[in-house]
Amino acid sequence: MKIRRVLATAVALAVTTPAALLSVSPAYADAKPAAQTQEKQSKPTIEELEEAAAEAQKAYDKAVEAEAAGRVEVDKALDDLSEVDGTHPLAVASAAARKAAKDAAAAKTAADQAVTEAKAALDALDETATEEERTAAETALSEAEATATTAATTKTAADAAATEAREKLDDARVAAVRAYGVLQQAVEDALAVKTAADAALAKAIKEAEEGEGEEGEECEPELDLTSKVTGLPDKLVAGTSTDFSLRVTNGSDRHMDKVLTFVSVHATDKSGLKDTEKFFRLQWSTKSAPKWQNADADDYIDGVGALKPGAHADVKLRLTLDKATPAGNGVAFFAADFFNEDGSCGGAPDLDMYEFDVKAAGSKPGKTEDVKPSTTPRPGNTGTTPQGSASGTPAATGSLAATGSSSATTSIALAGGAAVLLGAAAVFVVRRRKTGSDA
């Protein structure tokens, strides 16, 4: 599977930069393919990932320590800011303001009561009361009302002061909690980084282990494991979906425990330089997995399962083009591989390539025919086995210019041919590792 992934990368590279690939050199037999080199440069090594994971662990540990210390500090701060027995100046001021407001409220209540009583005393005087008694009662009421007015003003001011002091105290509490929240968020962020670093390291180790296992497998070409496409027209229109099928047949006399199909679709605009495959969506379904599923990033379809000698399985495919898909050229690659529980494996030594035209949205496809495997000569497709290769994959030698392609060949076909050259070189290099050669 690793081999096919390298090939898929090569195909994508070829389609997006066909002009550069036209100058491809025959030196691939003794050097790592460009796609493989780019992949190595873009991916960190296991040692680098281990270092990153270690640094992420240290950062997380420090964040946890800071959060624990911050918890102690925030608890202390909240205790100090308590209105009941807090010692912080804001807590003391708030408590004093609250007491002053309470005292002012009590004073206003008493003053209001004095006014009520003074009014009652004045109202109780009858015609027998002397002028001096009435004057004294009126004076008492006037003084009580003045005291009540002052008490009301004092209470209003005391309430405002208490509210302001309480707000300052609340703000201080919120600030303390927010400061602790920053430490909590730091722990969450550090944990996310640590988790990602650990996952990246685990993935790299797993891929390395899988790669070692794959390089140790004695995979052989199996010409009798075939994949035939039907129903894919030679013209596709943007904004439409096309259903077609792929029949995988085990024409050999051996049982295949697990069969995988490789389906990869690439396209460019009419210039052949702009990659347009982002507008394409490939889906598949099989008898064992009838629900439509999106093709994964590795371009593998794993719904075929096992195949007995002489048996076949059908894969339904659906290719959808977005309405914004530019007119241009497309190419689809198909192949099949098998893997047995005893470690044996193999598959099609080459990819079948199908070319099609892409029409702009609203176009009439006109007369269409089922696509046929491309007859464009492909580099290295000689049917011979390269020296030192156990795979039977054609040797990655010779330049694209030497394949006999005519000037009328579309740019997508040239890109596809260059991709096959890269893929063959990738396979050759990987297989050579089994013999102990440096690649």
Coordinates of C-alpha atoms in Angstrom, one line a residue:
M1 CA 0.0 0.0 0.0
K2 CA 2.9 2.3 0.7
I3 CA 4.0 1.8 -2.9
R4 CA 0.7 2.9 -4.2
R5 CA 0.7 6.0 -2.0
V6 CA 4.0 7.1 -3.5
L7 CA 2.6 6.5 -6.9
A8 CA -0.5 8.5 -6.1
T9 CA 1.7 11.4 -5.0
A10 CA 3.6 11.1 -8.2
V11 CA 0.4 11.2 -10.2
A12 CA -0.8 14.3 -8.5
L13 CA 2.6 16.0 -8.9
A14 CA 2.6 15.1 -12.6
V15 CA -0.8 16.6 -13.2
T16 CA -0.1 19.8 -11.4
T17 CA 3.3 20.4 -12.9
P18 CA 3.5 18.6 -16.3
A19 CA 5.9 21.0 -17.8
A20 CA 8.6 20.2 -15.2
L21 CA 8.1 16.5 -15.6
L22 CA 8.7 16.6 -19.3
S23 CA 12.4 16.9 -18.6
V24 CA 12.5 13.9 -16.3
S25 CA 15.8 12.1 -16.3
P26 CA 16.6 8.3 -16.5
A27 CA 18.6 8.6 -13.3
Y28 CA 15.6 7.5 -11.3
A29 CA 16.9 4.0 -11.1
D30 CA 19.7 5.2 -8.9
A31 CA 18.0 8.0 -7.0
K32 CA 14.9 8.6 -4.9
P33 CA 11.9 9.8 -6.9
A34 CA 11.1 13.5 -6.7
A35 CA 7.8 12.8 -5.1
Q36 CA 9.5 10.6 -2.4
T37 CA 12.1 13.3 -1.8
Q38 CA 9.5 16.0 -1.5
E39 CA 7.5 13.9 0.9
K40 CA 10.6 13.2 3.1
Q41 CA 11.5 16.9 3.1
S42 CA 7.9 17.9 4.1
K43 CA 7.6 15.3 6.9
P44 CA 9.5 15.6 10.1
T45 CA 11.6 12.6 11.1
I46 CA 10.7 10.3 14.1
E47 CA 13.6 11.9 16.0
E48 CA 12.2 15.4 15.4
L49 CA 8.7 14.2 16.4
E50 CA 10.1 12.6 19.6
E51 CA 11.8 15.9 20.5
A52 CA 8.6 17.8 19.8
A53 CA 6.6 15.4 21.9
A54 CA 9.1 15.8 24.7
E55 CA 9.0 19.5 24.6
A56 CA 5.2 19.4 24.5
Q57 CA 5.2 17.2 27.6
K58 CA 7.5 19.7 29.4
A59 CA 5.2 22.6 28.5
Y60 CA 2.2 20.7 29.7
D61 CA 3.8 19.8 33.0
K62 CA 4.8 23.4 33.6
A63 CA 1.3 24.5 32.7
V64 CA -0.2 22.0 35.2
E65 CA 2.2 23.2 37.9
A66 CA 1.3 26.9 37.2
E67 CA -2.4 26.0 37.3
A68 CA -2.0 24.3 40.7
A69 CA -0.2 27.3 42.1
G70 CA -2.7 29.6 40.6
R71 CA -5.5 27.6 42.3
V72 CA -3.9 28.3 45.7
E73 CA -3.6 32.0 44.9
V74 CA -7.1 32.4 43.7
D75 CA -8.5 30.7 46.7
K76 CA -6.5 33.0 49.0
A77 CA -7.5 36.0 47.0
L78 CA -11.2 35.1 47.2
D79 CA -10.8 34.6 51.0
D80 CA -9.2 38.0 51.3
L81 CA -11.9 39.6 49.3
S82 CA -14.7 38.1 51.4
E83 CA -17.1 40.8 52.6
V84 CA -17.6 38.9 55.9
D85 CA -14.1 38.6 57.2
G86 CA -11.8 39.5 54.3
T87 CA -8.7 41.5 55.0
H88 CA -8.2 43.0 51.6
P89 CA -8.7 46.9 51.6
L90 CA -11.5 46.6 49.1
A91 CA -13.2 44.0 51.4
V92 CA -12.7 46.2 54.4
A93 CA -14.1 49.3 52.5
S94 CA -17.1 47.3 51.3
A95 CA -17.9 46.0 54.7
A96 CA -17.7 49.6 56.2
A97 CA -19.8 51.0 53.4
R98 CA -22.3 48.2 53.9
K99 CA -22.5 49.0 57.7
A100 CA -22.8 52.7 57.0
A101 CA -25.7 52.1 54.6
K102 CA -27.4 49.8 57.2
D103 CA -27.0 52.5 59.9
A104 CA -28.3 55.2 57.5
A105 CA -31.3 53.0 56.7
A106 CA -32.0 52.6 60.5
A107 CA -31.7 56.3 61.0
K108 CA -34.1 57.1 58.2
T109 CA -36.6 54.6 59.6
A110 CA -36.4 56.2 63.1
A111 CA -36.7 59.7 61.6
D112 CA -39.8 58.7 59.5
Q113 CA -41.3 57.2 62.7
A114 CA -40.6 60.5 64.6
V115 CA -42.5 62.4 61.8
T116 CA -45.4 60.0 62.1
E117 CA -45.5 60.5 65.9
A118 CA -45.2 64.3 65.6
K119 CA -48.1 64.5 63.2
A120 CA -50.2 62.3 65.5
A121 CA -49.4 64.6 68.5
L122 CA -50.4 67.7 66.5
D123 CA -53.6 66.1 65.3
A124 CA -54.5 65.1 68.9
L125 CA -54.7 68.7 70.1
D126 CA -58.3 70.0 70.6
E127 CA -59.8 73.4 71.1
T128 CA -58.7 73.3 74.8
A129 CA -55.0 73.3 73.8
T130 CA -53.2 76.5 74.4
E131 CA -51.4 78.5 71.8
E132 CA -48.1 77.5 73.3
E133 CA -48.9 73.8 73.2
R134 CA -49.9 74.0 69.5
T135 CA -46.8 76.0 68.6
A136 CA -44.6 73.4 70.4
A137 CA -46.3 70.5 68.5
E138 CA -45.9 72.2 65.1
T139 CA -42.2 73.0 65.9
A140 CA -41.7 69.3 66.8
L141 CA -43.2 68.1 63.5
S142 CA -41.1 70.6 61.5
E143 CA -37.9 69.4 63.2
A144 CA -38.9 65.7 62.7
E145 CA -39.5 66.3 59.0
A146 CA -36.2 68.1 58.6
T147 CA -34.4 65.2 60.3
A148 CA -36.2 62.7 58.1
T149 CA -35.2 64.6 55.0
T150 CA -31.5 64.6 56.1
A151 CA -31.7 60.9 57.0
A152 CA -33.1 60.1 53.5
T153 CA -30.3 62.0 51.8
T154 CA -27.7 60.3 54.0
K155 CA -29.2 56.9 53.2
T156 CA -29.2 57.5 49.5
A157 CA -25.5 58.5 49.6
A158 CA -24.7 55.6 51.9
D159 CA -26.5 53.1 49.5
A160 CA -24.6 54.5 46.5
A161 CA -21.3 54.2 48.4
A162 CA -22.0 50.7 49.4
T163 CA -23.0 49.7 45.8
E164 CA -19.8 51.3 44.4
A165 CA -17.6 49.5 47.1
R166 CA -19.4 46.2 46.3
E167 CA -18.8 46.6 42.6
K168 CA -15.1 47.3 43.1
L169 CA -14.9 44.2 45.3
D170 CA -16.8 42.1 42.7
D171 CA -14.5 43.3 40.0
A172 CA -11.5 42.3 42.0
R173 CA -13.0 38.8 42.5
V174 CA -13.7 38.5 38.8
A175 CA -10.2 39.6 38.0
A176 CA -8.8 36.9 40.3
V177 CA -11.0 34.2 38.8
R178 CA -10.1 35.3 35.3
A179 CA -6.4 35.2 36.1
Y180 CA -6.9 31.6 37.2
G181 CA -8.9 31.0 34.0
V182 CA -5.9 32.0 31.9
L183 CA -3.9 29.3 33.7
Q184 CA -6.6 26.7 33.1
Q185 CA -6.8 27.6 29.4
A186 CA -3.0 27.3 29.2
V187 CA -3.3 23.8 30.5
E188 CA -6.0 22.9 27.9
D189 CA -3.9 24.4 25.1
A190 CA -0.7 22.6 26.3
L191 CA -2.7 19.4 26.5
A192 CA -4.0 19.8 23.0
V193 CA -0.4 20.4 21.7
K194 CA 0.9 17.4 23.7
T195 CA -1.9 15.2 22.4
A196 CA -1.3 16.3 18.8
A197 CA 2.5 15.7 19.2
D198 CA 2.0 12.3 20.7
A199 CA -0.5 11.4 18.0
A200 CA 1.9 12.5 15.2
L201 CA 4.8 10.5 16.8
A202 CA 2.6 7.4 17.2
K203 CA 1.4 7.7 13.6
A204 CA 5.0 8.1 12.3
I205 CA 6.2 5.1 14.3
K206 CA 3.2 3.0 13.0
E207 CA 3.9 4.1 9.4
A208 CA 7.5 3.3 9.8
E209 CA 6.7 -0.2 11.2
E210 CA 4.2 -0.7 8.4
G211 CA 6.7 0.4 5.9
E212 CA 9.3 -2.1 7.2
G213 CA 6.7 -4.8 6.9
E214 CA 5.8 -3.8 3.4
E215 CA 9.4 -3.7 2.3
G216 CA 9.8 -7.2 3.7
E217 CA 6.8 -8.6 1.8
E218 CA 7.6 -10.6 -1.3
C219 CA 5.0 -8.9 -3.5
E220 CA 4.9 -10.2 -7.1
P221 CA 3.1 -9.0 -10.2
E222 CA -0.2 -10.7 -10.8
L223 CA -1.3 -10.2 -14.4
D224 CA -4.4 -12.3 -13.8
L225 CA -5.8 -9.8 -11.2
T226 CA -7.6 -7.4 -13.5
S227 CA -9.8 -4.3 -13.2
K228 CA -12.1 -3.4 -16.0
V229 CA -14.0 -0.1 -16.2
T230 CA -17.4 0.2 -17.8
G231 CA -19.8 3.1 -18.2
L232 CA -17.3 5.9 -17.9
P233 CA -18.0 8.3 -20.8
D234 CA -15.2 10.0 -22.7
K235 CA -16.8 13.4 -22.0
L236 CA -17.9 14.7 -18.6
V237 CA -19.9 18.0 -18.0
A238 CA -19.3 20.2 -15.0
G239 CA -22.3 20.2 -12.6
T240 CA -23.2 16.6 -13.3
S241 CA -22.6 13.2 -11.8
T242 CA -21.6 10.0 -13.7
D243 CA -22.2 6.5 -12.4
F244 CA -19.9 3.8 -13.8
S245 CA -18.4 0.5 -12.5
L246 CA -15.2 -1.3 -12.0
R247 CA -15.1 -5.1 -12.1
V248 CA -12.2 -6.7 -10.3
T249 CA -11.5 -10.3 -11.4
N250 CA -9.2 -12.9 -9.9
G251 CA -8.3 -14.9 -12.9
S252 CA -5.5 -16.7 -11.1
D253 CA -5.6 -20.1 -9.4
R254 CA -4.8 -18.7 -6.0
H255 CA -7.1 -17.4 -3.3
M256 CA -6.8 -13.8 -2.4
D257 CA -7.6 -12.9 1.2
K258 CA -8.0 -9.2 0.8
V259 CA -8.3 -7.3 -2.5
L260 CA -7.9 -3.5 -2.7
T261 CA -8.6 -1.4 -5.7
F262 CA -6.8 1.8 -6.5
V263 CA -8.9 4.5 -8.2
S264 CA -7.4 8.0 -8.7
V265 CA -8.9 10.8 -10.8
H266 CA -6.9 13.9 -11.8
A267 CA -7.6 16.8 -14.1
T268 CA -6.3 20.1 -15.4
D269 CA -7.7 23.0 -17.3
K270 CA -7.2 23.3 -21.0
S271 CA -3.7 24.7 -20.5
G272 CA -2.7 21.5 -18.7
L273 CA -1.0 23.6 -16.0
K274 CA -3.8 24.3 -13.5
D275 CA -4.9 21.5 -11.3
T276 CA -8.7 21.2 -11.2
E277 CA -9.2 18.0 -9.3
K278 CA -10.5 19.9 -6.3
F279 CA -13.8 20.2 -8.2
F280 CA -14.1 16.4 -8.5
R281 CA -15.6 14.1 -5.9
L282 CA -15.3 10.3 -6.3
Q283 CA -17.6 8.0 -4.4
W284 CA -17.9 4.2 -4.3
S285 CA -20.1 1.4 -3.1
T286 CA -19.9 -2.4 -3.2
K287 CA -22.2 -5.3 -2.3
S288 CA -20.7 -5.6 1.1
A289 CA -20.8 -1.8 1.6
P290 CA -23.8 -0.6 -0.3
K291 CA -23.9 2.9 1.1
W292 CA -22.1 5.5 -1.0
Q293 CA -18.7 6.4 0.5
N294 CA -16.2 9.1 -0.4
A295 CA -12.9 7.8 -1.7
D296 CA -10.2 8.3 0.9
A297 CA -7.1 10.4 0.5
D298 CA -5.0 7.3 -0.4
D299 CA -7.3 6.5 -3.3
Y300 CA -7.9 3.0 -2.0
I301 CA -11.2 1.2 -2.0
D302 CA -11.3 -1.6 0.6
G303 CA -14.9 -2.9 0.0
V304 CA -13.9 -5.8 -2.3
G305 CA -12.9 -8.3 0.3
A306 CA -11.6 -11.7 -0.5
L307 CA -11.7 -13.3 -4.0
K308 CA -11.6 -17.0 -4.8
P309 CA -9.9 -18.2 -8.0
G310 CA -12.1 -17.2 -10.9
A311 CA -14.3 -14.9 -8.8
H312 CA -15.0 -11.3 -9.4
A313 CA -16.5 -8.3 -7.6
D314 CA -18.1 -5.1 -8.8
V315 CA -17.4 -1.7 -7.4
K316 CA -19.9 1.0 -8.2
L317 CA -18.3 4.4 -8.8
R318 CA -19.8 7.9 -8.9
L319 CA -17.8 10.8 -10.2
T320 CA -19.4 14.3 -9.5
L321 CA -18.1 17.5 -11.0
D322 CA -18.8 20.8 -9.4
K323 CA -20.5 23.4 -11.5
A324 CA -17.4 25.6 -11.3
T325 CA -15.2 22.9 -12.8
P326 CA -13.2 24.5 -15.7
A327 CA -13.2 22.9 -19.1
G328 CA -10.1 20.8 -19.7
N329 CA -8.7 17.3 -19.6
G330 CA -9.0 14.5 -17.2
V331 CA -7.4 11.1 -16.5
A332 CA -8.4 8.2 -14.3
F333 CA -6.1 5.5 -13.0
F334 CA -7.2 2.0 -12.0
A335 CA -5.4 -1.0 -10.5
A336 CA -5.8 -3.8 -8.0
D337 CA -3.7 -5.3 -5.3
F338 CA -4.1 -8.3 -3.0
F339 CA -2.7 -9.1 0.4
N340 CA -2.9 -12.6 2.0
E341 CA -2.7 -13.5 5.7
D342 CA 0.4 -15.6 5.0
G343 CA 2.3 -12.4 4.0
S344 CA 2.2 -12.9 0.3
C345 CA 1.0 -10.1 -1.8
G346 CA 0.9 -8.7 -5.4
G347 CA -1.2 -7.0 -7.9
A348 CA -1.3 -5.2 -11.3
P349 CA 2.2 -4.3 -12.2
D350 CA 1.0 -1.1 -13.9
L351 CA -1.9 1.3 -13.8
D352 CA -4.6 1.4 -16.4
M353 CA -5.1 4.9 -17.6
Y354 CA -8.3 6.4 -19.1
E355 CA -8.4 9.8 -20.6
F356 CA -11.6 12.0 -20.9
D357 CA -12.6 15.5 -21.7
V358 CA -14.1 17.9 -19.3
K359 CA -16.8 20.3 -20.6
A360 CA -17.9 23.5 -18.9
A361 CA -21.2 23.6 -17.1
G362 CA -24.2 23.8 -19.4
S363 CA -22.4 22.2 -22.3
K364 CA -23.9 19.5 -24.3
P365 CA -21.7 16.4 -24.1
G366 CA -22.5 15.4 -27.7
K367 CA -21.8 11.9 -28.7
T368 CA -20.0 10.0 -26.0
E369 CA -18.4 6.6 -25.8
D370 CA -17.1 4.5 -23.0
V371 CA -13.5 5.4 -22.3
K372 CA -10.9 2.9 -23.3
P373 CA -7.5 2.3 -21.7
S374 CA -5.1 4.9 -23.1
T375 CA -2.9 3.7 -26.0
T376 CA -0.4 6.5 -25.3
P377 CA 3.0 4.9 -24.9
R378 CA 3.9 5.0 -21.2
P379 CA 7.6 5.2 -20.0
G380 CA 9.0 1.8 -19.1
N381 CA 5.9 -0.2 -20.2
T382 CA 8.0 -2.8 -21.9
G383 CA 6.9 -5.9 -20.0
T384 CA 10.4 -6.6 -18.8
T385 CA 11.6 -6.9 -15.3
P386 CA 14.4 -4.5 -14.2
Q387 CA 17.6 -5.9 -12.8
G388 CA 17.5 -6.4 -9.1
S389 CA 13.7 -5.9 -8.9
A390 CA 11.5 -8.7 -7.5
S391 CA 8.3 -6.8 -8.3
G392 CA 8.2 -7.3 -12.1
T393 CA 7.5 -3.5 -12.4
P394 CA 8.9 -2.1 -15.6
A395 CA 12.2 -0.4 -15.2
A396 CA 12.1 3.3 -14.7
T397 CA 14.5 4.2 -17.4
G398 CA 14.4 6.5 -20.5
S399 CA 13.0 10.0 -20.8
L400 CA 9.4 10.9 -21.6
A401 CA 10.6 12.4 -24.9
A402 CA 11.8 8.9 -26.0
T403 CA 8.4 7.2 -25.7
G404 CA 7.1 8.1 -29.1
S405 CA 4.3 10.4 -28.0
S406 CA 3.1 12.7 -30.8
S407 CA 2.8 16.4 -30.5
A408 CA -1.0 16.0 -30.6
T409 CA -1.0 14.1 -27.3
T410 CA -2.9 16.1 -24.7
S411 CA -1.0 17.7 -21.8
I412 CA -2.9 15.5 -19.3
A413 CA -1.7 12.4 -21.1
L414 CA 1.8 13.6 -21.0
A415 CA 1.4 14.3 -17.3
G416 CA 0.0 10.9 -16.8
G417 CA 2.9 9.3 -18.7
A418 CA 5.4 11.2 -16.5
A419 CA 3.4 10.1 -13.5
V420 CA 3.8 6.5 -14.5
L421 CA 7.5 7.0 -14.9
L422 CA 7.7 8.5 -11.4
G423 CA 5.5 5.7 -10.0
A424 CA 7.6 2.9 -11.6
A425 CA 10.8 4.6 -10.3
A426 CA 9.2 4.7 -6.8
V427 CA 8.3 1.0 -6.9
F428 CA 11.8 0.1 -8.2
V429 CA 13.5 2.1 -5.4
V430 CA 11.3 0.6 -2.7
R431 CA 11.8 -2.9 -4.0
R432 CA 15.5 -2.5 -4.2
R433 CA 15.6 -1.9 -0.4
K434 CA 14.8 -5.6 0.1
T435 CA 18.1 -6.5 -1.5
G436 CA 20.1 -4.2 0.8
S437 CA 20.8 -1.6 -1.9
D438 CA 21.0 2.0 -1.0
A439 CA 18.2 4.0 -2.6

